């Protein structure tokens, strides 16, 4: 199974990738996570990416396409994968199709998780995550048992630098301008499935599994 999760920032792509990877025994490939890791490691690419990420802008296509192409060549992708946060532009979508074609494979399904912008702002600004196990929390909708500490790792949760209100507004603009056209792109390929992303994580997972079955 090779899936793309499409949706605005805060629509729940990352939260859904976890249960779906367990269910299908496949990998999650998150370009946001890969860029944050490069940044934490202080690589040149990470420093370049950081300047775009903090302002809520997209990282240039050639940078992101390069890291995904390399990642897809890894043998651990052979069983399938879920792309979370990639592609985000038509240029990236075309590059992905070409890269997969060269590998003799293709995307099976694209799931768009649809959520209105008004719902997104409180969802994102309240997000926190564990720096170790990456488990997502929300200060209002899914708080940890102990104040701002991961239930499993017992370390302090972190708030992403681009989860501020100003950055979210920019990220939503980028989504509507650059990423929303991918809905039509994948609809034309006959691969698009749409689910309502409003509700608790398990409810949305159930909807995704229903449309995939
Ligand atoms: P995410 O964790 O998916 O919300 O991504 C966080 C940030 O990383 C985005 O706001 C972008 O700045 C950058 N980013 C992640 N994936 C991509 C992509 N496919 N294309 C361009 N920028 C990306």
PDB file of C-alpha atoms and ligand atoms in Angstrom:
ATOM      1  CA  UNK A   1       0.000   0.000   0.000  1.00  0.00           C
ATOM      2  CA  UNK A   2       1.394   3.384  -1.035  1.00  0.00           C
ATOM      3  CA  UNK A   3      -0.645   6.260   0.293  1.00  0.00           C
ATOM      4  CA  UNK A   4      -0.513  10.038   0.306  1.00  0.00           C
ATOM      5  CA  UNK A   5      -2.201  11.967   3.120  1.00  0.00           C
ATOM      6  CA  UNK A   6      -3.241  15.347   1.807  1.00  0.00           C
ATOM      7  CA  UNK A   7      -4.670  18.165   3.896  1.00  0.00           C
ATOM      8  CA  UNK A   8      -4.056  21.571   5.384  1.00  0.00           C
ATOM      9  CA  UNK A   9      -1.611  21.980   8.269  1.00  0.00           C
ATOM     10  CA  UNK A  10      -3.446  20.785  11.374  1.00  0.00           C
ATOM     11  CA  UNK A  11      -5.894  18.621   9.420  1.00  0.00           C
ATOM     12  CA  UNK A  12      -4.524  15.555  11.228  1.00  0.00           C
ATOM     13  CA  UNK A  13      -2.131  13.997   8.686  1.00  0.00           C
ATOM     14  CA  UNK A  14       0.521  13.272  11.299  1.00  0.00           C
ATOM     15  CA  UNK A  15      -2.009  11.974  13.843  1.00  0.00           C
ATOM     16  CA  UNK A  16      -3.564   9.635  11.267  1.00  0.00           C
ATOM     17  CA  UNK A  17      -0.250   8.375   9.903  1.00  0.00           C
ATOM     18  CA  UNK A  18       0.484   6.595  13.227  1.00  0.00           C
ATOM     19  CA  UNK A  19      -2.596   4.321  13.344  1.00  0.00           C
ATOM     20  CA  UNK A  20      -2.478   3.739   9.579  1.00  0.00           C
ATOM     21  CA  UNK A  21       1.168   2.667   9.558  1.00  0.00           C
ATOM     22  CA  UNK A  22       0.403   0.192  12.386  1.00  0.00           C
ATOM     23  CA  UNK A  23      -2.655  -1.143  10.611  1.00  0.00           C
ATOM     24  CA  UNK A  24      -0.917  -1.705   7.263  1.00  0.00           C
ATOM     25  CA  UNK A  25       2.610  -2.417   8.525  1.00  0.00           C
ATOM     26  CA  UNK A  26       4.101   0.323   6.377  1.00  0.00           C
ATOM     27  CA  UNK A  27       6.324   3.355   6.963  1.00  0.00           C
ATOM     28  CA  UNK A  28       5.481   6.981   7.535  1.00  0.00           C
ATOM     29  CA  UNK A  29       7.538   9.408   5.478  1.00  0.00           C
ATOM     30  CA  UNK A  30       7.062  12.921   6.813  1.00  0.00           C
ATOM     31  CA  UNK A  31       9.002  15.674   5.066  1.00  0.00           C
ATOM     32  CA  UNK A  32       8.276  18.000   8.011  1.00  0.00           C
ATOM     33  CA  UNK A  33       9.937  15.504  10.394  1.00  0.00           C
ATOM     34  CA  UNK A  34      12.899  15.007   8.031  1.00  0.00           C
ATOM     35  CA  UNK A  35      13.423  18.767   7.724  1.00  0.00           C
ATOM     36  CA  UNK A  36      13.163  19.257  11.510  1.00  0.00           C
ATOM     37  CA  UNK A  37      15.711  16.487  11.996  1.00  0.00           C
ATOM     38  CA  UNK A  38      18.122  18.069   9.479  1.00  0.00           C
ATOM     39  CA  UNK A  39      17.674  21.329  11.315  1.00  0.00           C
ATOM     40  CA  UNK A  40      18.313  19.774  14.728  1.00  0.00           C
ATOM     41  CA  UNK A  41      21.474  18.159  13.313  1.00  0.00           C
ATOM     42  CA  UNK A  42      22.631  21.577  12.087  1.00  0.00           C
ATOM     43  CA  UNK A  43      23.176  20.493   8.465  1.00  0.00           C
ATOM     44  CA  UNK A  44      23.402  23.138   5.714  1.00  0.00           C
ATOM     45  CA  UNK A  45      20.116  21.895   4.295  1.00  0.00           C
ATOM     46  CA  UNK A  46      18.532  22.066   7.754  1.00  0.00           C
ATOM     47  CA  UNK A  47      19.669  25.669   8.228  1.00  0.00           C
ATOM     48  CA  UNK A  48      18.302  26.644   4.823  1.00  0.00           C
ATOM     49  CA  UNK A  49      14.987  24.892   5.522  1.00  0.00           C
ATOM     50  CA  UNK A  50      14.651  26.554   8.952  1.00  0.00           C
ATOM     51  CA  UNK A  51      14.538  30.037   7.416  1.00  0.00           C
ATOM     52  CA  UNK A  52      11.437  29.057   5.422  1.00  0.00           C
ATOM     53  CA  UNK A  53       9.766  26.887   8.060  1.00  0.00           C
ATOM     54  CA  UNK A  54       9.740  29.460  10.855  1.00  0.00           C
ATOM     55  CA  UNK A  55       7.991  32.004   8.649  1.00  0.00           C
ATOM     56  CA  UNK A  56       5.356  29.445   7.627  1.00  0.00           C
ATOM     57  CA  UNK A  57       6.638  29.274   4.042  1.00  0.00           C
ATOM     58  CA  UNK A  58       7.256  26.195   1.957  1.00  0.00           C
ATOM     59  CA  UNK A  59      10.836  24.994   1.610  1.00  0.00           C
ATOM     60  CA  UNK A  60      11.962  25.182  -2.068  1.00  0.00           C
ATOM     61  CA  UNK A  61      10.803  22.271  -4.227  1.00  0.00           C
ATOM     62  CA  UNK A  62      14.297  21.104  -5.237  1.00  0.00           C
ATOM     63  CA  UNK A  63      15.339  20.667  -1.580  1.00  0.00           C
ATOM     64  CA  UNK A  64      12.284  18.645  -0.594  1.00  0.00           C
ATOM     65  CA  UNK A  65      12.173  16.592  -3.794  1.00  0.00           C
ATOM     66  CA  UNK A  66      15.833  15.665  -3.273  1.00  0.00           C
ATOM     67  CA  UNK A  67      15.299  14.311   0.235  1.00  0.00           C
ATOM     68  CA  UNK A  68      12.173  12.349  -0.723  1.00  0.00           C
ATOM     69  CA  UNK A  69      13.820  10.808  -3.791  1.00  0.00           C
ATOM     70  CA  UNK A  70      16.710   9.615  -1.634  1.00  0.00           C
ATOM     71  CA  UNK A  71      14.334   8.267   1.022  1.00  0.00           C
ATOM     72  CA  UNK A  72      12.245   6.291  -1.482  1.00  0.00           C
ATOM     73  CA  UNK A  73      15.333   4.418  -2.713  1.00  0.00           C
ATOM     74  CA  UNK A  74      15.760   2.902   0.759  1.00  0.00           C
ATOM     75  CA  UNK A  75      14.821  -0.820   0.809  1.00  0.00           C
ATOM     76  CA  UNK A  76      12.590  -0.248   3.869  1.00  0.00           C
ATOM     77  CA  UNK A  77      10.089   1.429   1.514  1.00  0.00           C
ATOM     78  CA  UNK A  78       9.527  -1.827  -0.367  1.00  0.00           C
ATOM     79  CA  UNK A  79       6.460  -2.869   1.678  1.00  0.00           C
ATOM     80  CA  UNK A  80       4.765   0.461   1.152  1.00  0.00           C
ATOM     81  CA  UNK A  81       4.624   3.875   2.792  1.00  0.00           C
ATOM     82  CA  UNK A  82       2.457   6.805   3.770  1.00  0.00           C
ATOM     83  CA  UNK A  83       3.620  10.181   2.567  1.00  0.00           C
ATOM     84  CA  UNK A  84       2.694  12.826   5.130  1.00  0.00           C
ATOM     85  CA  UNK A  85       3.250  16.428   4.032  1.00  0.00           C
ATOM     86  CA  UNK A  86       4.585  15.585   0.587  1.00  0.00           C
ATOM     87  CA  UNK A  87       3.836  16.496  -2.150  1.00  0.00           C
ATOM     88  CA  UNK A  88       2.772  20.054  -1.383  1.00  0.00           C
ATOM     89  CA  UNK A  89       3.056  21.601  -4.868  1.00  0.00           C
ATOM     90  CA  UNK A  90       2.250  20.476  -8.405  1.00  0.00           C
ATOM     91  CA  UNK A  91       5.990  20.450  -9.185  1.00  0.00           C
ATOM     92  CA  UNK A  92       6.563  18.049  -6.270  1.00  0.00           C
ATOM     93  CA  UNK A  93       3.641  15.847  -7.373  1.00  0.00           C
ATOM     94  CA  UNK A  94       5.041  15.540 -10.912  1.00  0.00           C
ATOM     95  CA  UNK A  95       8.543  14.817  -9.551  1.00  0.00           C
ATOM     96  CA  UNK A  96       7.092  12.139  -7.270  1.00  0.00           C
ATOM     97  CA  UNK A  97       5.263  10.459 -10.160  1.00  0.00           C
ATOM     98  CA  UNK A  98       8.514  10.402 -12.155  1.00  0.00           C
ATOM     99  CA  UNK A  99      10.610   9.097  -9.256  1.00  0.00           C
ATOM    100  CA  UNK A 100       8.127   6.301  -8.536  1.00  0.00           C
ATOM    101  CA  UNK A 101       7.897   5.458 -12.238  1.00  0.00           C
ATOM    102  CA  UNK A 102      11.688   5.031 -12.322  1.00  0.00           C
ATOM    103  CA  UNK A 103      11.344   2.633  -9.365  1.00  0.00           C
ATOM    104  CA  UNK A 104       8.555   0.748 -11.190  1.00  0.00           C
ATOM    105  CA  UNK A 105       5.899   1.598  -8.582  1.00  0.00           C
ATOM    106  CA  UNK A 106       3.022   4.081  -8.187  1.00  0.00           C
ATOM    107  CA  UNK A 107       0.814   5.689  -5.538  1.00  0.00           C
ATOM    108  CA  UNK A 108      -2.321   3.624  -4.862  1.00  0.00           C
ATOM    109  CA  UNK A 109      -4.531   6.124  -3.084  1.00  0.00           C
ATOM    110  CA  UNK A 110      -4.539   9.756  -1.970  1.00  0.00           C
ATOM    111  CA  UNK A 111      -6.633  10.549   1.101  1.00  0.00           C
ATOM    112  CA  UNK A 112      -7.597  14.172   1.518  1.00  0.00           C
ATOM    113  CA  UNK A 113      -8.446  14.979   5.157  1.00  0.00           C
ATOM    114  CA  UNK A 114     -10.798  17.921   4.878  1.00  0.00           C
ATOM    115  CA  UNK A 115     -11.082  20.463   7.720  1.00  0.00           C
ATOM    116  CA  UNK A 116     -12.209  24.101   7.583  1.00  0.00           C
ATOM    117  CA  UNK A 117      -9.655  26.812   8.367  1.00  0.00           C
ATOM    118  CA  UNK A 118     -11.610  28.024  11.462  1.00  0.00           C
ATOM    119  CA  UNK A 119     -11.090  24.631  13.117  1.00  0.00           C
ATOM    120  CA  UNK A 120      -7.379  24.595  12.349  1.00  0.00           C
ATOM    121  CA  UNK A 121      -6.035  27.575  14.284  1.00  0.00           C
ATOM    122  CA  UNK A 122      -6.922  26.349  17.829  1.00  0.00           C
ATOM    123  CA  UNK A 123      -5.910  22.828  16.826  1.00  0.00           C
ATOM    124  CA  UNK A 124      -2.408  23.894  15.820  1.00  0.00           C
ATOM    125  CA  UNK A 125      -1.610  26.519  18.421  1.00  0.00           C
ATOM    126  CA  UNK A 126      -2.484  24.012  21.201  1.00  0.00           C
ATOM    127  CA  UNK A 127      -0.308  21.254  19.747  1.00  0.00           C
ATOM    128  CA  UNK A 128       2.620  19.885  21.713  1.00  0.00           C
ATOM    129  CA  UNK A 129       4.729  16.810  21.083  1.00  0.00           C
ATOM    130  CA  UNK A 130       7.256  14.607  22.784  1.00  0.00           C
ATOM    131  CA  UNK A 131      10.789  15.381  21.524  1.00  0.00           C
ATOM    132  CA  UNK A 132      11.733  11.709  22.050  1.00  0.00           C
ATOM    133  CA  UNK A 133       8.880   9.437  20.916  1.00  0.00           C
ATOM    134  CA  UNK A 134       7.188  12.203  18.830  1.00  0.00           C
ATOM    135  CA  UNK A 135       3.772  11.350  20.294  1.00  0.00           C
ATOM    136  CA  UNK A 136       1.370  14.244  19.578  1.00  0.00           C
ATOM    137  CA  UNK A 137      -0.618  15.913  22.389  1.00  0.00           C
ATOM    138  CA  UNK A 138      -2.978  18.870  22.554  1.00  0.00           C
ATOM    139  CA  UNK A 139      -3.258  21.112  25.619  1.00  0.00           C
ATOM    140  CA  UNK A 140      -7.082  21.140  25.296  1.00  0.00           C
ATOM    141  CA  UNK A 141      -8.165  18.138  23.202  1.00  0.00           C
ATOM    142  CA  UNK A 142      -5.564  15.528  24.210  1.00  0.00           C
ATOM    143  CA  UNK A 143      -3.457  16.662  27.167  1.00  0.00           C
ATOM    144  CA  UNK A 144      -0.820  14.449  28.803  1.00  0.00           C
ATOM    145  CA  UNK A 145      -1.608  12.991  32.233  1.00  0.00           C
ATOM    146  CA  UNK A 146       1.015  15.194  33.923  1.00  0.00           C
ATOM    147  CA  UNK A 147       1.335  18.858  33.038  1.00  0.00           C
ATOM    148  CA  UNK A 148       3.245  19.186  29.725  1.00  0.00           C
ATOM    149  CA  UNK A 149       5.256  15.989  30.204  1.00  0.00           C
ATOM    150  CA  UNK A 150       5.114  12.942  27.881  1.00  0.00           C
ATOM    151  CA  UNK A 151       3.110  10.040  29.397  1.00  0.00           C
ATOM    152  CA  UNK A 152       5.628   7.497  28.090  1.00  0.00           C
ATOM    153  CA  UNK A 153       9.034   9.223  28.123  1.00  0.00           C
ATOM    154  CA  UNK A 154       8.486  11.584  31.062  1.00  0.00           C
ATOM    155  CA  UNK A 155      10.251  14.423  29.242  1.00  0.00           C
ATOM    156  CA  UNK A 156       8.922  17.933  28.722  1.00  0.00           C
ATOM    157  CA  UNK A 157       6.741  18.386  25.634  1.00  0.00           C
ATOM    158  CA  UNK A 158       7.797  20.872  22.954  1.00  0.00           C
ATOM    159  CA  UNK A 159       5.860  23.510  21.028  1.00  0.00           C
ATOM    160  CA  UNK A 160       6.928  23.842  17.384  1.00  0.00           C
ATOM    161  CA  UNK A 161       8.303  27.244  16.391  1.00  0.00           C
ATOM    162  CA  UNK A 162       5.922  27.328  13.397  1.00  0.00           C
ATOM    163  CA  UNK A 163       2.825  26.478  15.462  1.00  0.00           C
ATOM    164  CA  UNK A 164       2.317  30.127  16.431  1.00  0.00           C
ATOM    165  CA  UNK A 165      -0.721  32.028  15.191  1.00  0.00           C
ATOM    166  CA  UNK A 166       1.279  34.233  12.776  1.00  0.00           C
ATOM    167  CA  UNK A 167       3.035  31.260  11.191  1.00  0.00           C
ATOM    168  CA  UNK A 168      -0.196  29.244  10.952  1.00  0.00           C
ATOM    169  CA  UNK A 169      -1.883  32.032   8.983  1.00  0.00           C
ATOM    170  CA  UNK A 170       1.039  31.938   6.490  1.00  0.00           C
ATOM    171  CA  UNK A 171       0.975  28.133   6.353  1.00  0.00           C
ATOM    172  CA  UNK A 172      -2.746  28.145   5.551  1.00  0.00           C
ATOM    173  CA  UNK A 173      -2.150  30.705   2.784  1.00  0.00           C
ATOM    174  CA  UNK A 174       0.597  28.498   1.345  1.00  0.00           C
ATOM    175  CA  UNK A 175      -1.747  25.507   1.546  1.00  0.00           C
ATOM    176  CA  UNK A 176      -4.558  27.190  -0.377  1.00  0.00           C
ATOM    177  CA  UNK A 177      -2.245  28.636  -3.025  1.00  0.00           C
ATOM    178  CA  UNK A 178       0.246  25.839  -3.573  1.00  0.00           C
ATOM    179  CA  UNK A 179      -1.162  22.566  -2.215  1.00  0.00           C
ATOM    180  CA  UNK A 180      -4.940  22.707  -2.759  1.00  0.00           C
ATOM    181  CA  UNK A 181      -4.496  22.274  -6.571  1.00  0.00           C
ATOM    182  CA  UNK A 182      -3.222  18.742  -5.851  1.00  0.00           C
ATOM    183  CA  UNK A 183      -6.799  17.707  -5.026  1.00  0.00           C
ATOM    184  CA  UNK A 184      -7.728  18.126  -8.691  1.00  0.00           C
ATOM    185  CA  UNK A 185      -4.432  16.585  -9.836  1.00  0.00           C
ATOM    186  CA  UNK A 186      -5.151  13.330  -7.980  1.00  0.00           C
ATOM    187  CA  UNK A 187      -8.864  13.420  -8.762  1.00  0.00           C
ATOM    188  CA  UNK A 188      -7.922  13.366 -12.450  1.00  0.00           C
ATOM    189  CA  UNK A 189      -5.705  10.339 -11.768  1.00  0.00           C
ATOM    190  CA  UNK A 190      -8.730   8.613 -10.173  1.00  0.00           C
ATOM    191  CA  UNK A 191      -6.839   8.190  -6.872  1.00  0.00           C
ATOM    192  CA  UNK A 192      -8.520  10.744  -4.604  1.00  0.00           C
ATOM    193  CA  UNK A 193     -10.584   9.776  -1.556  1.00  0.00           C
ATOM    194  CA  UNK A 194     -11.990  12.507   0.682  1.00  0.00           C
ATOM    195  CA  UNK A 195     -12.768  12.195   4.400  1.00  0.00           C
ATOM    196  CA  UNK A 196     -14.164  14.630   6.935  1.00  0.00           C
ATOM    197  CA  UNK A 197     -11.308  15.431   9.337  1.00  0.00           C
ATOM    198  CA  UNK A 198     -13.454  16.891  12.129  1.00  0.00           C
ATOM    199  CA  UNK A 199     -13.690  14.656  15.193  1.00  0.00           C
ATOM    200  CA  UNK A 200     -11.466  12.579  17.436  1.00  0.00           C
ATOM    201  CA  UNK A 201      -8.414  10.826  15.962  1.00  0.00           C
ATOM    202  CA  UNK A 202      -9.955   7.296  16.144  1.00  0.00           C
ATOM    203  CA  UNK A 203     -13.172   8.508  14.485  1.00  0.00           C
ATOM    204  CA  UNK A 204     -11.253   9.969  11.551  1.00  0.00           C
ATOM    205  CA  UNK A 205      -9.077   6.810  11.320  1.00  0.00           C
ATOM    206  CA  UNK A 206     -12.280   4.768  11.046  1.00  0.00           C
ATOM    207  CA  UNK A 207     -13.511   6.967   8.191  1.00  0.00           C
ATOM    208  CA  UNK A 208     -10.186   6.598   6.377  1.00  0.00           C
ATOM    209  CA  UNK A 209     -10.234   2.817   6.739  1.00  0.00           C
ATOM    210  CA  UNK A 210     -13.797   2.751   5.433  1.00  0.00           C
ATOM    211  CA  UNK A 211     -12.991   4.702   2.266  1.00  0.00           C
ATOM    212  CA  UNK A 212      -9.855   2.601   1.690  1.00  0.00           C
ATOM    213  CA  UNK A 213     -11.706  -0.700   1.982  1.00  0.00           C
TER     214      UNK A 213
HETATM  215  P1  LIG B   1       4.721  19.826   8.515  1.00  0.00           P
HETATM  216  O1  LIG B   1       5.385  19.187   9.675  1.00  0.00           O
HETATM  217  O2  LIG B   1       4.327  18.830   7.448  1.00  0.00           O
HETATM  218  O3  LIG B   1       3.586  20.729   8.896  1.00  0.00           O
HETATM  219  O4  LIG B   1       5.820  20.768   7.828  1.00  0.00           O
HETATM  220  C1  LIG B   1       6.415  21.833   8.539  1.00  0.00           C
HETATM  221  C2  LIG B   1       7.080  22.796   7.577  1.00  0.00           C
HETATM  222  O5  LIG B   1       8.109  22.094   6.856  1.00  0.00           O
HETATM  223  C3  LIG B   1       6.168  23.372   6.494  1.00  0.00           C
HETATM  224  O6  LIG B   1       5.432  24.503   6.934  1.00  0.00           O
HETATM  225  C4  LIG B   1       7.199  23.735   5.428  1.00  0.00           C
HETATM  226  O7  LIG B   1       7.912  24.904   5.784  1.00  0.00           O
HETATM  227  C5  LIG B   1       8.171  22.567   5.509  1.00  0.00           C
HETATM  228  N1  LIG B   1       7.759  21.461   4.614  1.00  0.00           N
HETATM  229  C6  LIG B   1       7.373  20.203   4.975  1.00  0.00           C
HETATM  230  N2  LIG B   1       7.077  19.469   3.901  1.00  0.00           N
HETATM  231  C7  LIG B   1       7.263  20.271   2.828  1.00  0.00           C
HETATM  232  C8  LIG B   1       7.081  20.113   1.430  1.00  0.00           C
HETATM  233  N3  LIG B   1       6.635  18.954   0.904  1.00  0.00           N
HETATM  234  N4  LIG B   1       7.371  21.162   0.629  1.00  0.00           N
HETATM  235  C9  LIG B   1       7.821  22.334   1.121  1.00  0.00           C
HETATM  236  N5  LIG B   1       7.980  22.569   2.427  1.00  0.00           N
HETATM  237  C10 LIG B   1       7.709  21.552   3.285  1.00  0.00           C
END
